[in-house]
Amino acid sequence: MTTADPGEEMHALVERLYPICRSITGDGVRATLDIVGEYIPLQVHEVPTGTQVLDWTVPQEWNIRDAYVADAAGNRVVDFTASSLHVLGYSVPVSATMPLAELREHLHTLPDHPSWVPYRTSYYRPEWGFCLAQETLDALLDGEYEVRIDSTLADGHLTYAEHVVPGEVADEVIVSCHVCHPSLANDNLAGIAVATFLARALAEETPYYTYRFLFAPGTIGAITWLARNAERVDQVKHGVVLACAGDRGSLTYKQSRRGDAEIDRVMRHVLTASERPHQVNEFTPYGYDERQFCSPGFDLGVGSLTRTPYAGYPEYHTSADNPDFVSPEAMADTLAVCREAFDVLDRNRRYVNLSPYGEPQLGRRGLYDSLGGRSDAKQAQMAMLWVLSLSDGEHSLLDIAERSGLPFDTVAVAADALGAAGLVKA
C-alpha cells in the first residue's frame, strides 16, 4: 500500500538512488532497476551490443570501478568515489602521469558557478576526462599528476525495464522516464520516483487503459523500445515522458507533435481546472524522449511533463542538482497531476442519448431528487443537461466539459447518473 505521504517516500527513493553511477548502459542502470524493483515488479530487458535499432546501433557497455587525479603527494584532488559526476561519462580507461598543462585539456568546469561540478558525457566517441569545481582547478599547482580511470568499454548489453498495470482494454498509455543520468536528483531521479509511485497507485485501482511504464536510458533506450515494439506500437493511444519532476518551480507540459492529441487536451484541462500555476509549451524536436515517440513514422500522442523544463534552471546538469534541490511536496504535486490526468483519460467516453427527442423528464427518474442538499446542485443539473445535449456519439465527456466550462468530474458523474437511469449509453 502507498503511504499517506508519498512525497516523503519518493524523496527517500531519490536519496537512495542518488549515489549510483548511471550511464546509458552498465551496472549502474541494473543497480537502479534492482532498487525500483523493490517497489514495483519489473520485466528487465538486455539488448546486446551491436543490435540494430532503427537508425542506431546499441553501443558497447560501459562500467567504471574507480577514477581519480592525484597530486605528487598522492592526494586525490579529483575523486570519483566522492561523486560519480567527477568522471566524464563513458570515459575510456586511462593510467598515466602528466603535467597539469596537459591534464587541463581533459578537465571540465563551470566558471560561472565555481563551486559546482558539471555533468558531461562522451557516449559515442572515445575520450576521457574529469569534471570538477572551478575553485578546485584554480587551487591546483603546476606539476605532475597521476591520472587513473579504471573503466571498461566492451561488448555487453543495453538494459531497460517495463512495468505493466493491466487495464480493462489492451490500448495503452506509456509513461516513460530516464535511468541514464548519474548523481542528478531532479533530472532524472525525481521522474523515476514519480513514475514508480504512479505505477503503485494505479495498481491499487482498476484502470480502463493498460499502463506501461518504461524505465530506459535516454534517446537510445526509447529508440530501442520502439524498434523492438514497432509491430504493436499502434496500441499506444496516449503517453507522458516524466523528467525534472521534483524542483520547486511550477508545472510545465510540453505538447505532443500533434498538438491536439487527447493527452494534450487532458493535460491542458487538468492544469487549468486545478488553478495550479503552470505553463503549456508547443512541441519542439529537442528535449526528452517525447521526440522519439513523436517522430513522424510513429507520431504517437506523447507529451512531456516537467516542473522547470530541462536547462531552465542553473542547477541543471550540475552537482547542485542534489537531493536538497528537490522537494517531497513538488514530487507529490507532480504525482497528483498525473493521477488527475489519467483519471480523465480513463473516464473520457463518447455517449449516445437514448431519449434524444426533446428533453427527457429527469424528475420522474429521480435525477433531480438525487441532487438535493448538494452544494453544487445547480452545476450538477447543468452537467446533466449538457451531457444529454451533446451525447450524439461524436462528443466526448472532455468535449462537453470544455464546451460547458464545467469540471470534468462533474460531467463524468452526470454521465454515470444518466447511464444508470437508461438515458445515455457509452
Coordinates of C-alpha atoms in Angstrom, one line a residue:
M1 CA 0.0 0.0 0.0
T2 CA 1.2 3.5 -0.7
T3 CA 1.8 5.8 2.3
A4 CA -0.2 8.8 3.4
D5 CA 2.7 10.9 2.4
P6 CA 4.1 9.7 -0.9
G7 CA 6.2 12.8 -1.2
E8 CA 8.5 11.8 1.6
E9 CA 8.8 8.3 0.4
M10 CA 9.6 9.4 -3.1
H11 CA 12.2 11.7 -1.7
A12 CA 13.7 8.8 0.2
L13 CA 13.9 6.9 -3.1
V14 CA 15.7 9.8 -4.7
E15 CA 18.3 9.9 -1.9
R16 CA 18.8 6.1 -2.2
L17 CA 19.4 6.2 -5.9
Y18 CA 21.5 9.4 -5.9
P19 CA 25.0 7.9 -5.3
I20 CA 24.8 5.4 -8.1
C21 CA 26.9 6.0 -11.2
R22 CA 24.4 5.6 -14.1
S23 CA 25.0 5.9 -17.8
I24 CA 23.2 4.7 -21.0
T25 CA 24.5 1.2 -20.3
G26 CA 26.1 -0.7 -17.4
D27 CA 25.8 -2.0 -13.9
G28 CA 24.6 1.4 -12.6
V29 CA 21.5 1.0 -14.6
R30 CA 21.0 -2.5 -13.3
A31 CA 21.5 -1.4 -9.7
T32 CA 19.0 1.3 -10.2
L33 CA 16.4 -1.1 -11.6
D34 CA 17.1 -3.5 -8.8
I35 CA 16.1 -0.8 -6.3
V36 CA 13.0 0.2 -8.3
G37 CA 12.1 -3.5 -8.5
E38 CA 11.7 -3.5 -4.7
Y39 CA 8.8 -1.1 -5.2
I40 CA 7.1 -2.5 -8.3
P41 CA 7.7 -5.7 -10.3
L42 CA 9.8 -5.1 -13.4
Q43 CA 10.5 -7.0 -16.6
V44 CA 14.1 -6.3 -17.3
H45 CA 15.4 -6.5 -20.9
E46 CA 19.0 -6.9 -22.0
V47 CA 19.7 -5.9 -25.7
P48 CA 23.2 -7.0 -27.0
T49 CA 25.8 -4.6 -28.2
G50 CA 25.7 -4.2 -32.0
T51 CA 21.9 -4.7 -32.2
Q52 CA 20.5 -2.5 -34.9
V53 CA 17.7 -0.4 -33.5
L54 CA 16.1 1.9 -36.2
D55 CA 18.9 4.1 -37.4
W56 CA 21.1 3.4 -34.3
T57 CA 23.2 0.6 -33.0
V58 CA 23.3 -0.5 -29.4
P59 CA 26.7 0.7 -28.2
Q60 CA 29.3 -1.1 -26.1
E61 CA 28.6 -1.4 -22.4
W62 CA 30.5 1.0 -20.0
N63 CA 31.4 0.2 -16.4
I64 CA 33.6 2.0 -14.0
R65 CA 35.1 1.0 -10.7
D66 CA 37.4 3.9 -9.7
A67 CA 38.9 7.1 -11.1
Y68 CA 41.0 9.9 -9.7
V69 CA 43.5 12.6 -10.2
A70 CA 46.2 12.6 -7.6
D71 CA 49.0 15.1 -6.9
A72 CA 52.6 14.4 -6.3
A73 CA 51.9 13.6 -2.6
G74 CA 49.3 11.0 -3.6
N75 CA 46.3 13.2 -2.5
R76 CA 43.2 12.7 -4.6
V77 CA 42.4 16.2 -5.8
V78 CA 39.5 14.8 -8.0
D79 CA 37.9 11.6 -6.7
F80 CA 35.2 9.5 -8.4
T81 CA 34.3 7.9 -5.1
A82 CA 33.2 11.3 -3.8
S83 CA 30.8 11.9 -6.7
S84 CA 30.1 10.0 -9.9
L85 CA 29.9 13.4 -11.7
H86 CA 33.7 13.7 -11.4
V87 CA 34.2 11.4 -14.4
L88 CA 33.3 12.2 -18.0
G89 CA 30.6 9.7 -18.8
Y90 CA 31.8 6.8 -20.9
S91 CA 35.5 7.7 -20.4
V92 CA 37.9 5.1 -21.8
P93 CA 40.4 3.7 -19.3
V94 CA 43.5 5.8 -18.5
S95 CA 46.6 5.2 -16.4
A96 CA 49.2 7.9 -16.9
T97 CA 51.2 10.6 -15.3
M98 CA 51.2 14.1 -16.9
P99 CA 51.8 17.7 -16.2
L100 CA 48.9 20.0 -15.3
A101 CA 49.1 21.8 -18.6
E102 CA 48.4 18.6 -20.5
L103 CA 45.8 17.5 -18.0
R104 CA 43.8 20.7 -18.3
E105 CA 42.7 19.7 -21.8
H106 CA 40.7 16.9 -20.2
L107 CA 39.1 18.9 -17.3
H108 CA 35.6 20.4 -17.4
T109 CA 34.4 23.1 -15.0
L110 CA 31.7 25.8 -14.7
P111 CA 33.5 29.1 -14.3
D112 CA 30.2 30.9 -13.7
H113 CA 29.4 28.6 -10.7
P114 CA 32.9 27.9 -9.3
S115 CA 31.8 25.6 -6.5
W116 CA 29.6 23.3 -8.8
V117 CA 30.7 20.2 -10.7
P118 CA 29.3 19.9 -14.2
Y119 CA 27.8 16.7 -15.7
R120 CA 29.4 15.8 -19.1
T121 CA 29.5 12.7 -21.2
S122 CA 31.1 11.3 -24.3
Y123 CA 28.9 8.4 -25.3
Y124 CA 29.8 7.9 -28.9
R125 CA 33.4 9.0 -29.3
P126 CA 36.4 7.5 -27.4
E127 CA 37.5 10.2 -25.0
W128 CA 38.3 10.5 -21.3
G129 CA 38.0 13.4 -18.8
F130 CA 37.2 14.7 -15.4
C131 CA 34.6 17.2 -14.1
L132 CA 35.5 19.3 -11.1
A133 CA 34.7 22.6 -9.5
Q134 CA 36.4 25.7 -10.9
E135 CA 37.7 26.6 -7.4
T136 CA 39.3 23.1 -7.2
L137 CA 41.0 23.6 -10.6
D138 CA 42.2 27.1 -9.6
A139 CA 43.9 25.6 -6.5
L140 CA 45.9 23.1 -8.4
L141 CA 49.7 23.8 -8.6
D142 CA 51.8 23.1 -11.6
G143 CA 53.5 19.8 -11.5
E144 CA 52.9 16.1 -12.4
Y145 CA 49.6 14.4 -11.7
E146 CA 48.7 10.8 -11.6
V147 CA 45.6 10.1 -13.7
R148 CA 43.6 6.9 -13.3
I149 CA 40.3 5.8 -14.8
D150 CA 39.5 2.2 -14.1
S151 CA 36.8 1.6 -16.6
T152 CA 35.8 -0.9 -19.3
L153 CA 34.2 -0.3 -22.6
A154 CA 33.3 -3.7 -24.1
D155 CA 30.6 -5.7 -25.8
G156 CA 27.7 -6.2 -23.4
H157 CA 24.1 -5.0 -23.3
L158 CA 21.8 -2.1 -23.1
T159 CA 19.4 -2.6 -20.1
Y160 CA 15.9 -1.2 -19.8
A161 CA 12.8 -2.3 -17.8
E162 CA 9.0 -2.3 -18.1
H163 CA 6.2 -2.5 -15.6
V164 CA 2.6 -3.0 -16.9
V165 CA -0.6 -2.2 -15.0
P166 CA -3.3 -4.2 -16.8
G167 CA -6.5 -2.3 -17.7
E168 CA -9.9 -3.2 -19.0
V169 CA -8.7 -2.8 -22.5
A170 CA -5.4 -3.6 -24.3
D171 CA -5.0 0.0 -25.5
E172 CA -2.0 1.5 -23.7
V173 CA -0.8 4.6 -22.0
I174 CA 3.0 4.9 -22.0
V175 CA 4.8 6.5 -19.0
S176 CA 8.5 6.9 -19.7
C177 CA 11.4 8.1 -17.6
H178 CA 15.2 8.1 -17.9
V179 CA 17.6 5.9 -15.9
C180 CA 20.8 7.1 -17.5
H181 CA 22.0 10.1 -15.5
P182 CA 24.4 9.8 -12.6
S183 CA 24.0 11.9 -9.4
L184 CA 21.3 14.3 -10.6
A185 CA 18.2 14.4 -8.4
N186 CA 15.8 16.4 -10.4
D187 CA 17.0 15.3 -13.8
N188 CA 16.3 12.3 -13.7
L189 CA 15.7 10.7 -10.3
A190 CA 12.6 12.6 -9.4
G191 CA 11.0 11.3 -12.6
I192 CA 11.9 7.7 -11.7
A193 CA 10.4 8.2 -8.3
V194 CA 7.1 9.7 -9.6
A195 CA 6.8 7.0 -12.2
T196 CA 7.3 4.3 -9.6
F197 CA 4.7 5.6 -7.2
L198 CA 2.3 6.4 -10.0
A199 CA 2.6 2.7 -11.0
R200 CA 1.9 1.7 -7.4
A201 CA -1.1 3.9 -7.2
L202 CA -2.6 2.7 -10.5
A203 CA -2.1 -0.9 -9.4
E204 CA -4.5 -0.3 -6.5
E205 CA -7.2 0.7 -8.9
T206 CA -8.8 -0.9 -11.9
P207 CA -7.8 1.4 -14.8
Y208 CA -9.6 1.5 -18.1
Y209 CA -6.4 1.7 -20.1
T210 CA -3.4 -0.6 -19.7
Y211 CA -0.5 1.5 -18.4
R212 CA 3.0 0.6 -19.5
F213 CA 5.9 2.2 -17.5
L214 CA 9.2 2.3 -19.3
F215 CA 12.5 2.8 -17.4
A216 CA 15.2 3.3 -20.0
P217 CA 18.3 5.3 -20.8
G218 CA 17.5 8.5 -22.7
T219 CA 17.3 8.5 -26.5
I220 CA 18.9 5.1 -27.2
G221 CA 16.6 3.4 -24.7
A222 CA 13.4 4.8 -26.3
I223 CA 14.7 4.1 -29.8
T224 CA 15.5 0.5 -28.7
W225 CA 12.0 0.1 -27.2
L226 CA 10.3 1.5 -30.4
A227 CA 12.4 -0.8 -32.6
R228 CA 11.5 -3.9 -30.6
N229 CA 7.8 -3.0 -30.4
A230 CA 7.2 -1.4 -33.8
E231 CA 4.5 -4.1 -34.7
R232 CA 2.4 -3.3 -31.6
V233 CA 3.0 0.5 -31.2
D234 CA -0.4 1.2 -32.6
Q235 CA -1.8 0.0 -29.2
V236 CA -0.2 3.1 -27.6
K237 CA -3.0 5.7 -27.5
H238 CA -1.5 8.2 -25.1
G239 CA 1.7 8.8 -23.3
V240 CA 3.7 11.1 -21.0
V241 CA 7.5 11.4 -20.5
L242 CA 8.4 12.4 -16.9
A243 CA 11.5 14.4 -16.1
C244 CA 12.6 17.2 -13.9
A245 CA 9.7 16.2 -11.7
G246 CA 10.8 17.5 -8.3
D247 CA 12.1 21.0 -8.3
R248 CA 10.1 23.8 -6.7
G249 CA 9.1 25.5 -10.0
S250 CA 5.6 25.4 -11.4
L251 CA 4.5 22.6 -13.7
T252 CA 5.2 22.7 -17.4
Y253 CA 3.5 20.5 -20.0
K254 CA 5.1 20.1 -23.5
Q255 CA 2.5 19.0 -26.0
S256 CA 3.0 16.2 -28.4
R257 CA 4.0 16.8 -32.0
R258 CA 0.3 16.6 -33.0
G259 CA -0.6 19.4 -30.5
D260 CA -4.2 18.2 -30.4
A261 CA -3.7 14.7 -29.1
E262 CA -6.1 13.6 -26.4
I263 CA -3.3 13.7 -23.8
D264 CA -2.6 17.3 -24.8
R265 CA -6.2 18.3 -24.2
V266 CA -6.4 16.4 -21.0
M267 CA -3.3 17.9 -19.5
R268 CA -4.4 21.4 -20.5
H269 CA -7.8 20.9 -19.0
V270 CA -6.5 19.4 -15.7
L271 CA -3.8 22.0 -15.2
T272 CA -6.3 24.9 -15.9
A273 CA -9.1 23.4 -13.9
S274 CA -6.8 22.8 -10.9
E275 CA -5.8 26.5 -10.9
R276 CA -2.2 25.4 -10.4
P277 CA 0.4 27.8 -11.7
H278 CA 1.5 26.2 -15.0
Q279 CA 2.8 26.6 -18.5
V280 CA 1.9 24.7 -21.7
N281 CA 4.5 24.7 -24.4
E282 CA 4.3 23.8 -28.0
F283 CA 6.2 20.7 -29.3
T284 CA 9.8 21.1 -30.3
P285 CA 12.1 18.3 -31.7
Y286 CA 14.5 18.8 -28.9
G287 CA 14.2 17.7 -25.3
Y288 CA 13.5 14.3 -23.8
D289 CA 12.1 11.1 -25.4
E290 CA 8.8 12.6 -26.5
R291 CA 10.8 13.5 -29.6
Q292 CA 11.4 9.7 -30.3
F293 CA 7.8 8.7 -29.6
C294 CA 6.5 11.7 -31.7
S295 CA 8.9 11.1 -34.6
P296 CA 7.0 11.2 -37.9
G297 CA 7.0 7.5 -38.5
F298 CA 5.3 6.8 -35.1
D299 CA 3.6 10.1 -34.4
L300 CA 2.3 8.9 -31.1
G301 CA 0.3 11.2 -28.8
V302 CA 3.0 11.5 -26.2
G303 CA 3.8 14.8 -24.3
S304 CA 6.3 15.6 -21.6
L305 CA 5.5 16.7 -18.0
T306 CA 8.2 18.5 -16.0
R307 CA 8.3 21.2 -13.5
T308 CA 11.0 23.6 -14.6
P309 CA 11.9 22.4 -18.1
Y310 CA 15.4 21.0 -19.0
A311 CA 18.1 23.6 -19.0
G312 CA 15.6 26.1 -17.5
Y313 CA 17.3 26.3 -14.1
P314 CA 21.0 27.0 -13.3
E315 CA 21.4 23.7 -11.3
Y316 CA 20.6 21.6 -14.4
H317 CA 23.3 19.0 -15.2
T318 CA 25.5 20.1 -12.2
S319 CA 26.3 18.9 -8.7
A320 CA 23.8 21.5 -7.4
D321 CA 21.0 19.2 -8.7
N322 CA 21.2 17.2 -5.5
P323 CA 18.5 15.8 -3.1
D324 CA 18.2 19.1 -1.4
F325 CA 17.2 20.7 -4.7
V326 CA 14.1 18.5 -5.0
S327 CA 11.2 18.6 -2.5
P328 CA 8.7 16.0 -1.3
E329 CA 5.9 18.5 -1.9
A330 CA 6.9 19.1 -5.5
M331 CA 7.1 15.4 -6.3
A332 CA 3.8 14.8 -4.6
D333 CA 2.2 17.6 -6.7
T334 CA 3.6 16.1 -10.0
L335 CA 2.2 12.7 -9.0
A336 CA -1.2 14.2 -8.2
V337 CA -1.4 15.9 -11.6
C338 CA -0.5 12.6 -13.3
R339 CA -3.2 10.8 -11.4
E340 CA -5.8 13.5 -12.2
A341 CA -4.9 13.4 -15.9
F342 CA -5.1 9.7 -16.1
D343 CA -8.4 9.7 -14.3
V344 CA -9.7 11.9 -17.0
L345 CA -8.2 9.7 -19.7
D346 CA -9.8 6.6 -18.2
R347 CA -13.3 8.1 -17.9
N348 CA -13.4 10.0 -21.1
R349 CA -16.1 8.4 -23.3
R350 CA -18.5 9.2 -26.0
Y351 CA -22.1 8.7 -25.2
V352 CA -25.3 8.4 -27.2
N353 CA -28.6 9.9 -25.9
L354 CA -31.2 7.2 -25.8
S355 CA -34.0 9.7 -25.5
P356 CA -32.9 12.3 -28.0
Y357 CA -36.3 13.8 -29.0
G358 CA -36.9 16.6 -26.6
E359 CA -35.6 16.9 -23.1
P360 CA -36.3 13.7 -21.0
Q361 CA -38.2 14.2 -17.7
L362 CA -35.4 14.0 -15.2
G363 CA -37.6 14.5 -12.1
R364 CA -39.7 11.4 -13.0
R365 CA -36.5 9.3 -12.9
G366 CA -35.4 10.8 -9.5
L367 CA -32.4 12.5 -11.0
Y368 CA -33.3 15.9 -9.6
D369 CA -34.1 14.4 -6.2
S370 CA -30.6 12.9 -6.1
L371 CA -29.2 16.4 -6.2
G372 CA -30.9 17.5 -3.0
G373 CA -28.6 19.0 -0.4
R374 CA -25.6 19.2 -2.8
S375 CA -23.8 22.4 -2.7
D376 CA -23.2 22.1 -6.4
A377 CA -26.7 21.1 -7.3
K378 CA -27.1 23.7 -9.9
Q379 CA -23.8 22.8 -11.5
A380 CA -24.7 19.1 -11.4
Q381 CA -28.1 19.8 -13.0
M382 CA -26.4 21.8 -15.8
A383 CA -24.0 18.9 -16.4
M384 CA -26.8 16.5 -16.9
L385 CA -28.4 18.8 -19.5
W386 CA -25.1 19.3 -21.3
V387 CA -24.4 15.6 -21.4
L388 CA -27.9 14.9 -22.8
S389 CA -27.5 17.7 -25.4
L390 CA -24.1 16.6 -26.7
S391 CA -24.3 12.8 -26.3
D392 CA -24.5 12.2 -30.1
G393 CA -21.7 9.7 -30.4
E394 CA -19.4 12.5 -31.6
H395 CA -18.6 14.4 -28.5
S396 CA -16.5 13.0 -25.6
L397 CA -17.0 14.0 -22.0
L398 CA -13.9 16.1 -22.3
D399 CA -15.5 17.9 -25.2
I400 CA -18.6 18.5 -23.1
A401 CA -16.5 19.8 -20.1
E402 CA -14.6 22.2 -22.3
R403 CA -17.7 23.5 -24.1
S404 CA -19.7 23.9 -20.9
G405 CA -16.9 25.2 -18.8
L406 CA -17.8 22.6 -16.1
P407 CA -15.3 20.4 -14.3
F408 CA -14.7 17.1 -16.0
D409 CA -15.5 15.2 -12.8
T410 CA -18.9 16.9 -12.6
V411 CA -19.7 16.0 -16.2
A412 CA -18.5 12.4 -15.7
V413 CA -20.6 11.9 -12.6
A414 CA -23.6 13.3 -14.6
A415 CA -23.0 10.8 -17.4
D416 CA -22.9 7.9 -14.8
A417 CA -26.2 9.0 -13.3
L418 CA -27.8 9.3 -16.7
G419 CA -26.4 6.0 -17.8
A420 CA -27.8 4.3 -14.6
A421 CA -31.2 5.8 -15.5
G422 CA -31.1 4.4 -19.0
L423 CA -30.9 7.8 -20.7
V424 CA -27.4 7.5 -22.3
K425 CA -25.1 4.7 -23.4
A426 CA -21.4 4.7 -23.9

